[in-house]
Short mmCIF file of C-alpha atoms and ligand atoms in Angstrom, two decimals:
data_model
loop_
_atom_site.label_atom_id
_atom_site.label_comp_id
_atom_site.label_asym_id
_atom_site.label_seq_id
_atom_site.Cartn_x
_atom_site.Cartn_y
_atom_site.Cartn_z
CA MET A 1 5.71 4.77 -27.04
CA THR A 2 6.97 5.51 -30.55
CA GLU A 3 3.96 7.81 -31.04
CA THR A 4 4.82 9.63 -27.84
CA LEU A 5 8.39 10.11 -29.03
CA ALA A 6 7.19 11.31 -32.42
CA ASP A 7 4.98 13.86 -30.66
CA LEU A 8 7.88 15.40 -28.76
CA PRO A 9 8.94 18.91 -29.69
CA HIS A 10 12.14 19.26 -31.70
CA THR A 11 14.22 20.41 -28.72
CA ALA A 12 13.19 17.46 -26.55
CA ARG A 13 14.01 15.05 -29.37
CA HIS A 14 17.42 16.68 -29.65
CA ASP A 15 18.00 16.31 -25.89
CA LEU A 16 17.24 12.62 -26.13
CA GLY A 17 19.74 12.24 -28.96
CA LEU A 18 17.00 11.30 -31.43
CA ARG A 19 18.18 12.24 -34.88
CA GLU A 20 15.68 10.13 -36.77
CA GLU A 21 12.17 8.78 -36.32
CA ALA A 22 12.11 6.53 -33.25
CA THR A 23 11.27 2.96 -34.15
CA TYR A 24 9.81 0.21 -32.03
CA ARG A 25 13.16 -1.58 -32.21
CA MET A 26 14.95 1.44 -30.75
CA VAL A 27 12.56 1.67 -27.83
CA TRP A 28 12.79 -2.04 -27.17
CA TYR A 29 16.58 -1.85 -27.32
CA ALA A 30 16.68 1.01 -24.82
CA TYR A 31 14.36 -0.94 -22.52
CA THR A 32 16.63 -3.99 -22.73
CA LEU A 33 19.70 -1.91 -21.87
CA LEU A 34 17.89 -0.42 -18.90
CA ILE A 35 16.93 -3.87 -17.62
CA ARG A 36 20.50 -5.12 -18.04
CA ALA A 37 21.90 -2.13 -16.16
CA LEU A 38 19.40 -2.56 -13.32
CA GLU A 39 20.14 -6.29 -13.13
CA ALA A 40 23.89 -5.73 -13.11
CA GLY A 41 23.64 -2.86 -10.62
CA THR A 42 25.44 -0.57 -13.04
CA LEU A 43 22.74 2.06 -13.44
CA ALA A 44 24.17 5.13 -11.78
CA VAL A 45 23.94 8.93 -11.72
CA PRO A 46 25.51 11.35 -12.19
CA HIS A 47 28.01 9.87 -14.57
CA ASN A 48 30.85 11.64 -16.25
CA HIS A 49 31.22 8.98 -18.89
CA PRO A 50 28.76 7.06 -21.07
CA TRP A 51 27.84 3.76 -19.47
CA VAL A 52 27.04 2.04 -22.73
CA ASP A 53 29.40 1.71 -25.66
CA ARG A 54 27.29 3.20 -28.43
CA SER A 55 28.80 1.08 -31.17
CA THR A 56 28.61 -2.31 -29.49
CA GLY A 57 25.87 -1.76 -26.89
CA GLU A 58 28.17 -3.25 -24.24
CA LEU A 59 27.96 -1.92 -20.69
CA LEU A 60 31.15 -0.09 -19.78
CA PRO A 61 32.82 -0.63 -16.42
CA CYS A 62 32.93 2.42 -14.21
CA PRO A 63 36.38 4.01 -13.79
CA ARG A 64 37.44 4.18 -10.15
CA ASP A 65 37.41 7.95 -9.92
CA CYS A 66 33.94 8.27 -11.38
CA PRO A 67 31.73 9.94 -8.74
CA HIS A 68 28.73 7.81 -9.49
CA GLN A 69 25.96 6.74 -7.25
CA PRO A 70 24.52 3.34 -8.12
CA ILE A 71 20.73 3.17 -8.36
CA PRO A 72 19.09 -0.05 -7.23
CA PRO A 73 15.78 -0.94 -8.95
CA ALA A 74 13.61 0.18 -6.00
CA GLU A 75 15.21 3.60 -6.06
CA PHE A 76 14.82 3.84 -9.80
CA PHE A 77 11.07 3.22 -9.50
CA GLY A 78 10.85 5.72 -6.67
CA ARG A 79 12.70 8.42 -8.55
CA LEU A 80 10.50 7.88 -11.56
CA LEU A 81 7.38 8.35 -9.43
CA ASP A 82 8.93 11.37 -7.67
CA ALA A 83 9.67 12.93 -11.02
CA SER A 84 5.97 12.74 -11.90
CA VAL A 85 4.94 14.88 -8.92
CA PRO A 86 5.74 18.60 -9.04
CA ASP A 87 7.26 20.14 -5.90
CA SER A 88 4.23 22.40 -5.53
CA VAL A 89 2.02 19.39 -4.72
CA PRO A 90 2.33 18.87 -0.96
CA LEU A 91 2.95 15.40 0.45
CA THR A 92 1.49 14.53 3.84
CA GLU A 93 2.84 12.46 6.73
CA ALA A 94 0.20 9.80 6.00
CA LEU A 95 0.66 6.94 3.59
CA ALA A 96 -2.04 4.54 2.50
CA ILE A 97 -0.86 1.28 1.08
CA ASP A 98 -2.74 -1.35 -0.82
CA SER A 99 -1.99 -4.51 -2.71
CA THR A 100 -3.68 -5.56 -5.93
CA ASP A 101 -3.40 -8.74 -7.96
CA TYR A 102 -1.47 -8.54 -11.20
CA GLU A 103 -1.63 -11.59 -13.44
CA THR A 104 1.38 -12.75 -15.43
CA TRP A 105 1.14 -12.71 -19.22
CA ALA A 106 2.70 -16.17 -19.32
CA ARG A 107 0.32 -19.04 -19.99
CA ARG A 108 -0.59 -21.20 -17.03
CA ARG A 109 0.67 -24.79 -17.37
CA SER A 110 -0.42 -26.29 -14.08
CA TRP A 111 -2.89 -25.74 -11.27
CA ALA A 112 -2.60 -26.08 -7.54
CA ARG A 113 -5.39 -27.57 -5.46
CA LYS A 114 -5.00 -25.02 -2.69
CA PRO A 115 -4.00 -21.36 -2.77
CA ASP A 116 -0.25 -21.22 -2.20
CA VAL A 117 -0.15 -18.27 0.19
CA ASP A 118 2.05 -17.28 3.10
CA PRO A 119 0.92 -18.67 6.50
CA ASP A 120 0.47 -15.07 7.70
CA HIS A 121 -2.16 -14.53 5.00
CA LEU A 122 -5.76 -13.74 5.96
CA PRO A 123 -7.80 -16.93 6.24
CA VAL A 124 -8.70 -18.06 2.72
CA LYS A 125 -12.27 -19.26 2.43
CA ASP A 126 -14.80 -20.03 -0.21
CA HIS A 127 -12.46 -19.86 -3.17
CA LYS A 128 -13.68 -20.93 -6.58
CA PRO A 129 -12.71 -24.56 -7.12
CA VAL A 130 -10.41 -25.26 -10.04
CA ASN A 131 -12.32 -26.20 -13.19
CA HIS A 132 -11.43 -29.85 -13.75
CA ALA A 133 -11.94 -29.76 -17.49
CA GLN A 134 -9.16 -27.16 -17.66
CA SER A 135 -7.04 -28.30 -14.80
CA ALA A 136 -5.00 -31.12 -16.33
CA ASN A 137 -1.38 -30.26 -15.67
CA GLU A 138 1.02 -30.35 -18.61
CA ALA A 139 3.82 -32.90 -18.38
CA SER A 140 6.63 -31.88 -15.99
CA TRP A 141 4.53 -29.03 -14.51
CA PRO A 142 4.42 -27.50 -11.96
CA ARG A 143 8.14 -26.89 -11.58
CA THR A 144 9.88 -25.92 -8.40
CA GLY A 145 10.77 -22.25 -8.63
CA HIS A 146 13.98 -20.56 -7.45
CA ASP A 147 12.28 -19.83 -4.11
CA GLY A 148 11.12 -23.42 -3.59
CA ARG A 149 7.47 -22.56 -4.32
CA ALA A 150 5.49 -24.12 -7.16
CA GLN A 151 6.04 -22.40 -10.51
CA ASN A 152 3.03 -22.80 -12.81
CA SER A 153 4.13 -20.83 -15.87
CA LEU A 154 7.29 -19.92 -17.78
CA ASP A 155 7.43 -16.64 -15.86
CA PRO A 156 10.25 -17.40 -13.39
CA ASP A 157 8.88 -15.08 -10.68
CA ALA A 158 5.10 -15.45 -11.05
CA ARG A 159 3.47 -17.49 -8.28
CA ASP A 160 -0.02 -18.53 -7.28
CA GLY A 161 -1.84 -16.12 -5.03
CA TYR A 162 -5.34 -15.62 -3.74
CA ARG A 163 -7.56 -12.81 -4.90
CA SER A 164 -10.39 -12.18 -2.45
CA GLY A 165 -13.90 -11.80 -3.81
CA THR A 166 -15.53 -8.41 -4.26
CA ASN A 167 -19.16 -7.38 -4.58
CA GLY A 168 -20.48 -10.88 -4.14
CA THR A 169 -18.04 -12.65 -6.46
CA ARG A 170 -16.07 -15.48 -4.93
CA GLY A 171 -12.35 -15.31 -4.33
CA SER A 172 -10.08 -17.15 -6.72
CA VAL A 173 -6.53 -18.29 -7.27
CA PHE A 174 -4.44 -16.37 -9.81
CA CYS A 175 -0.91 -16.70 -11.16
CA GLY A 176 1.27 -13.62 -11.09
CA TYR A 177 2.22 -10.88 -8.70
CA ASP A 178 1.02 -8.68 -5.85
CA LEU A 179 1.41 -5.04 -6.83
CA HIS A 180 1.84 -3.00 -3.65
CA LEU A 181 1.21 0.71 -4.06
CA ALA A 182 1.86 3.55 -1.63
CA VAL A 183 -0.41 6.54 -2.03
CA ASN A 184 -0.28 9.98 -0.44
CA ALA A 185 -3.21 10.12 2.03
CA ARG A 186 -5.01 13.10 3.52
CA SER A 187 -3.83 14.26 6.95
CA LEU A 188 -6.37 13.47 9.64
CA GLY A 189 -8.68 16.49 9.68
CA GLY A 190 -6.63 18.04 6.89
CA PRO A 191 -7.67 19.16 3.41
CA GLU A 192 -8.26 16.83 0.50
CA THR A 193 -5.11 15.82 -1.34
CA PRO A 194 -4.71 14.62 -4.90
CA PHE A 195 -4.38 10.90 -5.41
CA ILE A 196 -0.68 10.35 -6.10
CA ILE A 197 1.26 7.12 -6.17
CA THR A 198 4.53 7.65 -4.32
CA GLY A 199 5.84 4.10 -4.17
CA MET A 200 5.46 0.70 -5.81
CA HIS A 201 6.72 -2.78 -5.08
CA LEU A 202 6.00 -5.90 -7.09
CA SER A 203 6.33 -9.24 -5.33
CA PRO A 204 5.42 -12.77 -6.39
CA ALA A 205 1.76 -13.47 -5.59
CA GLY A 206 1.11 -15.22 -2.31
CA SER A 207 4.33 -13.96 -0.72
CA HIS A 208 4.36 -12.26 2.66
CA LYS A 209 2.22 -9.09 2.57
CA GLY A 210 3.70 -7.54 5.70
CA ARG A 211 7.30 -7.80 4.55
CA ALA A 212 6.40 -6.45 1.11
CA GLY A 213 4.55 -3.57 2.77
CA VAL A 214 7.51 -2.68 5.00
CA THR A 215 9.82 -2.78 1.96
CA LEU A 216 7.47 -0.37 0.21
CA ILE A 217 7.30 1.98 3.21
CA ASP A 218 11.10 2.01 3.44
CA GLN A 219 11.32 2.83 -0.24
CA VAL A 220 9.13 5.90 0.29
CA ARG A 221 10.83 6.94 3.55
CA ALA A 222 14.28 6.77 1.98
CA ARG A 223 13.33 9.41 -0.57
CA ARG A 224 11.52 11.81 1.76
CA GLY A 225 13.44 14.93 2.78
CA LYS A 226 13.49 16.48 6.24
CA GLY A 227 10.10 17.71 7.37
CA GLN A 228 8.40 15.22 5.06
CA VAL A 229 8.56 12.25 7.38
CA VAL A 230 6.03 9.42 7.10
CA THR A 231 4.48 8.98 10.56
CA GLU A 232 1.34 6.99 9.86
CA VAL A 233 0.42 4.16 7.52
CA ILE A 234 -3.10 3.07 6.77
CA GLY A 235 -3.19 -0.49 5.47
CA ASP A 236 -5.95 -3.06 5.18
CA ARG A 237 -6.13 -6.38 7.00
CA GLY A 238 -3.95 -8.06 4.38
CA TYR A 239 -1.06 -6.27 6.13
CA SER A 240 -2.25 -5.88 9.71
CA TYR A 241 -3.31 -9.53 10.04
CA CYS A 242 0.39 -10.45 9.72
CA LYS A 243 2.17 -11.31 12.96
CA PRO A 244 3.33 -8.22 14.90
CA GLU A 245 6.96 -9.17 14.17
CA THR A 246 6.34 -8.52 10.49
CA TRP A 247 3.97 -5.56 10.60
CA ALA A 248 3.23 -3.66 13.83
CA TRP A 249 6.74 -3.90 15.29
CA PRO A 250 8.71 -2.91 12.19
CA LEU A 251 6.36 0.07 11.75
CA ARG A 252 6.67 1.25 15.34
CA ALA A 253 10.44 0.78 15.17
CA ARG A 254 10.31 3.34 12.34
CA ASN A 255 8.14 5.72 14.40
CA VAL A 256 5.23 4.95 12.12
CA GLU A 257 1.76 4.50 13.61
CA PRO A 258 -0.15 1.59 12.04
CA ILE A 259 -3.81 2.45 11.42
CA ILE A 260 -5.63 -0.80 11.01
CA ASP A 261 -8.92 -2.66 10.72
CA LEU A 262 -9.37 -5.78 12.82
CA HIS A 263 -10.21 -9.20 11.43
CA HIS A 264 -12.85 -11.21 13.26
CA ASN A 265 -10.06 -13.44 14.66
CA GLN A 266 -8.34 -10.40 16.17
CA ARG A 267 -11.40 -9.28 18.11
CA GLY A 268 -12.91 -10.53 21.38
CA GLN A 269 -12.19 -10.39 25.11
CA HIS A 270 -8.97 -11.39 26.85
CA PRO A 271 -7.74 -10.92 30.42
CA GLY A 272 -5.77 -7.69 30.92
CA PRO A 273 -2.16 -7.45 32.17
CA ILE A 274 -3.16 -6.43 35.75
CA PRO A 275 -6.15 -7.48 37.90
CA ALA A 276 -9.51 -5.85 37.19
CA THR A 277 -8.61 -5.03 33.58
CA VAL A 278 -9.78 -6.58 30.34
CA VAL A 279 -8.53 -6.38 26.73
CA ILE A 280 -11.31 -6.04 24.15
CA ASP A 281 -10.81 -5.59 20.40
CA GLY A 282 -7.22 -4.49 20.95
CA GLY A 283 -7.98 -1.89 23.67
CA LEU A 284 -7.28 -2.10 27.42
CA PHE A 285 -10.28 -1.39 29.67
CA SER A 286 -11.15 -1.21 33.33
CA ASP A 287 -13.29 -4.12 34.48
CA ALA A 288 -15.88 -1.46 35.31
CA LEU A 289 -16.87 -1.59 31.64
CA PRO A 290 -20.58 -2.53 31.64
CA HIS A 291 -21.32 -5.91 30.08
CA PRO A 292 -23.68 -4.65 27.35
CA LEU A 293 -20.72 -2.69 25.91
CA ARG A 294 -18.33 -5.63 25.80
CA ASP A 295 -19.44 -7.77 22.87
CA LEU A 296 -20.40 -5.22 20.23
CA PRO A 297 -21.13 -6.31 16.65
CA GLY A 298 -18.89 -5.55 13.65
CA PHE A 299 -19.61 -3.37 10.62
CA PRO A 300 -20.78 -5.57 7.74
CA ILE A 301 -20.29 -4.35 4.15
CA GLY A 302 -23.30 -2.40 2.97
CA MET A 303 -24.43 -1.35 6.46
CA PRO A 304 -26.62 1.78 6.17
CA ALA A 305 -24.72 4.92 7.20
CA ALA A 306 -27.21 5.81 9.97
CA ASP A 307 -26.86 2.35 11.57
CA LYS A 308 -23.12 2.61 11.25
CA ALA A 309 -23.02 5.98 13.00
CA LYS A 310 -25.22 4.63 15.77
CA LEU A 311 -22.95 1.63 16.27
CA HIS A 312 -19.86 3.87 16.31
CA GLY A 313 -21.66 5.73 19.12
CA ARG A 314 -21.82 2.49 21.14
CA TYR A 315 -18.06 2.05 20.70
CA ASP A 316 -17.59 5.68 21.81
CA GLN A 317 -19.51 4.87 25.02
CA ARG A 318 -17.21 1.92 25.55
CA ALA A 319 -14.14 4.11 25.01
CA ALA A 320 -14.88 6.06 28.23
CA TYR A 321 -13.73 3.01 30.22
CA ALA A 322 -10.46 2.56 28.32
CA PHE A 323 -6.90 3.15 29.47
CA THR A 324 -5.33 6.00 27.53
CA PRO A 325 -1.65 6.89 26.91
CA HIS A 326 -0.03 8.82 29.76
CA SER A 327 3.27 9.35 27.92
CA ARG A 328 4.88 8.65 24.57
CA PRO A 329 6.42 5.19 24.20
CA ASP A 330 10.05 5.09 25.31
CA LYS A 331 12.87 3.80 23.11
CA ASP A 332 12.14 0.18 23.96
CA GLY A 333 8.45 0.60 23.21
CA TYR A 334 7.28 0.61 26.85
CA GLN A 335 4.48 3.10 27.42
CA ARG A 336 2.61 4.51 30.45
CA PHE A 337 -1.19 4.30 30.44
CA LYS A 338 -3.70 5.82 32.82
CA GLY A 339 -7.03 4.40 33.95
CA PRO A 340 -10.32 6.04 32.94
CA ALA A 341 -10.83 7.73 36.35
CA VAL A 342 -7.35 9.29 36.17
CA ALA A 343 -8.07 10.50 32.64
CA GLY A 344 -11.33 12.05 33.85
CA LYS A 345 -13.47 9.91 31.57
CA VAL A 346 -15.54 8.18 34.27
CA ARG A 347 -16.58 8.79 37.88
CA CYS A 348 -15.51 5.91 40.13
CA PRO A 349 -16.43 5.75 43.86
CA ASN A 350 -12.97 4.30 44.63
CA TYR A 351 -11.34 7.50 43.38
CA PRO A 352 -13.04 10.40 45.13
CA ARG A 353 -11.27 12.92 42.94
CA SER A 354 -13.07 11.51 39.90
CA LEU A 355 -16.43 12.07 41.63
CA ARG A 356 -15.78 15.77 41.57
CA GLY A 357 -15.81 15.60 37.76
CA SER A 358 -18.76 16.50 35.59
CA HIS A 359 -21.95 14.47 35.99
CA THR A 360 -22.12 14.05 32.22
CA ARG A 361 -19.40 11.40 32.62
CA PRO A 362 -20.58 7.85 33.26
CA THR A 363 -20.40 6.72 36.89
CA THR A 364 -18.99 3.21 37.27
CA ALA A 365 -20.74 0.48 39.24
CA CYS A 366 -17.54 -0.22 41.19
CA THR A 367 -18.11 -1.20 44.85
CA PRO A 368 -16.34 1.24 47.18
CA GLY A 369 -13.49 -0.59 48.92
CA THR A 370 -13.32 -3.39 46.38
CA GLU A 371 -10.25 -3.12 44.20
CA CYS A 372 -10.79 -1.76 40.69
CA ALA A 373 -8.41 -0.46 38.02
CA CYS A 374 -10.19 2.80 37.15
CA GLY A 375 -7.63 4.95 38.96
CA LYS A 376 -4.45 3.03 38.17
CA THR A 377 -1.57 3.91 35.92
CA LEU A 378 0.56 1.17 34.47
CA THR A 379 3.39 0.56 32.05
CA LEU A 380 2.62 -1.67 29.10
CA ALA A 381 5.35 -3.78 27.48
CA PRO A 382 5.49 -3.41 23.69
CA ASP A 383 4.30 -6.98 23.11
CA VAL A 384 1.01 -6.47 24.98
CA THR A 385 -1.73 -6.18 22.36
CA ALA A 386 0.98 -5.45 19.77
CA TRP A 387 -1.08 -7.19 17.07
CA THR A 388 -4.21 -5.12 17.56
CA LYS A 389 -3.41 -1.81 19.21
CA GLN A 390 -3.64 1.58 17.51
CA ARG A 391 -4.04 5.19 18.59
CA ASN A 392 -7.84 5.24 18.25
CA LEU A 393 -9.91 2.42 19.69
CA TRP A 394 -11.30 0.15 17.01
CA GLY A 395 -14.94 0.84 16.16
CA THR A 396 -15.10 4.36 17.58
CA THR A 397 -16.09 7.45 15.57
CA ALA A 398 -12.49 8.67 15.84
CA TRP A 399 -11.18 5.38 14.51
CA ALA A 400 -13.66 5.45 11.62
CA ALA A 401 -12.38 8.90 10.60
CA ASP A 402 -8.77 7.75 10.91
CA TYR A 403 -9.07 4.47 9.03
CA GLY A 404 -11.74 5.84 6.70
CA ARG A 405 -9.09 7.81 4.83
CA ARG A 406 -8.22 4.50 3.20
CA ALA A 407 -11.53 4.50 1.33
CA ALA A 408 -10.38 7.28 -0.99
CA VAL A 409 -7.23 5.35 -1.71
CA GLU A 410 -9.09 2.15 -2.29
CA SER A 411 -11.43 3.75 -4.80
CA GLY A 412 -8.42 5.40 -6.41
CA ASN A 413 -6.79 2.03 -6.86
CA ALA A 414 -9.95 0.64 -8.39
CA GLU A 415 -9.91 3.57 -10.76
CA ILE A 416 -6.35 2.79 -11.75
CA LYS A 417 -7.19 -0.78 -12.56
CA THR A 418 -10.49 -0.37 -14.31
CA HIS A 419 -10.94 3.17 -15.62
CA ARG A 420 -7.49 4.50 -16.34
CA LEU A 421 -4.91 1.87 -17.06
CA HIS A 422 -6.91 -1.34 -17.51
CA MET A 423 -4.14 -3.02 -15.61
CA ASP A 424 -5.31 -6.52 -16.42
CA ARG A 425 -3.50 -9.56 -17.73
CA GLY A 426 -1.55 -8.55 -20.81
CA PHE A 427 -1.04 -4.93 -19.77
CA THR A 428 2.64 -5.78 -19.78
CA ARG A 429 3.79 -8.73 -21.85
CA VAL A 430 7.14 -9.48 -20.30
CA MET A 431 8.28 -11.96 -17.69
CA GLY A 432 9.96 -11.61 -14.34
CA THR A 433 9.64 -9.13 -11.49
CA LEU A 434 12.16 -6.58 -12.76
CA LYS A 435 10.94 -6.38 -16.36
CA ASN A 436 7.34 -5.99 -15.25
CA SER A 437 8.25 -3.50 -12.53
CA VAL A 438 10.04 -1.17 -14.95
CA LEU A 439 7.07 -0.99 -17.31
CA LEU A 440 4.61 -0.59 -14.43
CA ALA A 441 6.73 2.19 -12.90
CA PHE A 442 6.65 4.18 -16.16
CA SER A 443 2.88 3.63 -16.45
CA LEU A 444 2.23 4.72 -12.86
CA ALA A 445 4.39 7.83 -13.25
CA ALA A 446 2.39 8.74 -16.36
CA LEU A 447 -0.81 8.04 -14.44
CA ASN A 448 0.25 10.49 -11.72
CA VAL A 449 0.56 13.22 -14.34
CA ILE A 450 -2.90 12.42 -15.69
CA LEU A 451 -4.51 12.20 -12.24
CA LEU A 452 -2.96 15.50 -11.15
CA ARG A 453 -4.24 17.20 -14.26
CA ASP A 454 -7.70 15.84 -13.60
CA TRP A 455 -7.62 16.81 -9.94
CA HIS A 456 -6.65 20.40 -10.70
CA ALA A 457 -9.17 20.66 -13.51
CA LYS A 458 -12.04 19.54 -11.27
CA ARG A 459 -11.13 22.29 -8.82
CA ARG A 460 -10.52 24.81 -11.59
CA ARG A 461 -6.95 25.21 -10.48
CA LEU A 462 -3.86 25.56 -12.57
CA ASP A 463 -2.22 22.20 -13.23
CA PRO A 464 1.48 22.64 -12.37
CA TRP A 465 2.66 20.32 -15.16
CA SER A 466 0.59 21.91 -17.93
CA HIS A 467 1.78 25.26 -16.69
CA LEU A 468 5.45 24.22 -16.74
CA VAL A 469 5.34 22.87 -20.28
CA ASN A 470 3.20 25.78 -21.46
CA GLU A 471 0.29 23.60 -22.46
CA PRO A 472 -3.10 25.23 -22.88
CA ASP A 473 -5.07 24.66 -19.72
CA GLU A 474 -7.91 22.69 -21.22
CA PRO A 475 -7.70 19.47 -19.30
CA ASN A 476 -11.23 18.34 -20.03
CA VAL A 477 -10.49 18.28 -23.73
CA THR A 478 -7.07 16.70 -23.56
CA LYS A 479 -6.97 14.38 -20.60
CA HIS A 480 -8.93 11.43 -21.91
CA THR A 481 -7.29 11.26 -25.30
CA ARG A 482 -3.89 11.53 -23.69
CA ALA A 483 -4.68 8.86 -21.12
CA LYS A 484 -5.88 6.57 -23.84
CA ARG A 485 -2.93 7.12 -26.10
CA ARG A 486 -0.42 6.51 -23.35
CA THR A 487 -2.01 3.25 -22.41
CA THR A 488 -2.02 1.96 -25.93
CA SER A 489 1.53 3.02 -26.54
CA LEU A 490 2.72 1.32 -23.37
CA ALA A 491 0.95 -1.83 -24.41
CA THR A 492 2.61 -1.62 -27.81
CA LEU A 493 6.00 -1.40 -26.17
CA THR A 494 5.35 -4.52 -24.19
CA SER A 495 4.21 -6.80 -26.96
CA GLY A 496 7.74 -7.67 -28.05
CA ASP A 497 8.32 -10.49 -25.60
CA PRO A 498 6.34 -13.49 -26.81
CA PRO A 499 4.03 -15.05 -24.24
CA GLY A 500 5.22 -18.31 -22.73
ZN1 ZN B 1 -13.61 1.69 39.46
#
């Protein structure tokens, strides 16, 4: 950080009020003041008076007539991220969100036998057992934290969470935080967009993923202007496995469409809401659905692309028998659906009109005169299949394209952690949610600048930031050294708080 300040041009140093060489102490002091102001709720803009007494460092009370607007921490993080994205970079209506584990710097003092995760958490299986040689708890540990959960380190907010295994490694328990990130996703069928982080939310590990996700979405929505509304959110099963009350419903109440993947426990056949219907994998079907299309397999990791495409084709065949929306949901969430013969997807002998349709459509095996649901319309209450429903039927080619946009975001997040920021334990060496969040927000804003530069360079386009600050447009030469320097300087800033 001090290096970055030293690198600033003379005018920028003047604007910051830097008359001398910035020292580590100065940066640390500024950081401490910022934390105090955020904690006290006294950070505000625009101010017509200084909010810190320069001689004593005391926070000054705001005079009554001061037209200030207090900035809560979440808004501060959001504004910081916003500031890293030039106006010329378009934001879409689609948000992809993801949560990643972030270990506390504090030393672990005790171990839990079981992962201490929210009951709404995905089923935890096959986690690495605690190493008994290392697992002796220190005297008087674990403590009971301010939230009633076990506290296993001096970090007052760090909790035990479960990190699922990847690429064949087993899942494990870790002590720290869940870092939830919101990323601008490509519009369905739209052009590629740069990978930009537009929101962040840090919560103690093992806490409720759905609630944290909704908090994050609200943070992003609050800062979007008119015409920049968020209407769809792509999130993995960590979010969508949560009860509908804490994920699907809050999203729909915000006019946001959840785009989800189903867990094994969310799949299967259930009776439908009216006779001769059946609910399968979150979709409502006419009973005319042939049996071979009912119990289709899932998509295991590493499935060859050709096999995957073929299997999506089977789900597409199944989709012909589904009920489809007949109207938009009303205010209370009730929505009209029409049967597959009404929608012109199948030919059913009970609905002569459908027989006039093209012969390329499947003809159902319904017995004429025996009641079937192919030609019915019905109104579905919002709680019917609330947990599993989405605009495209799970498993279909259309669904794969919709949900598949998450893949870019997922790989982007991996890049953040491993290639760009090395966001591992010790990346920030402070304790508590707020202190960590502030440092992470600055790092992520800097990362946006670097990623944008990279994105534009790859496409041989002018990087808006380099252009604005009149930097030579040679991203391939500068980007890596800059990325590296910023990481090291951020780490230097954080090393002032001794580990617990
Ligand atoms: Zn029928």
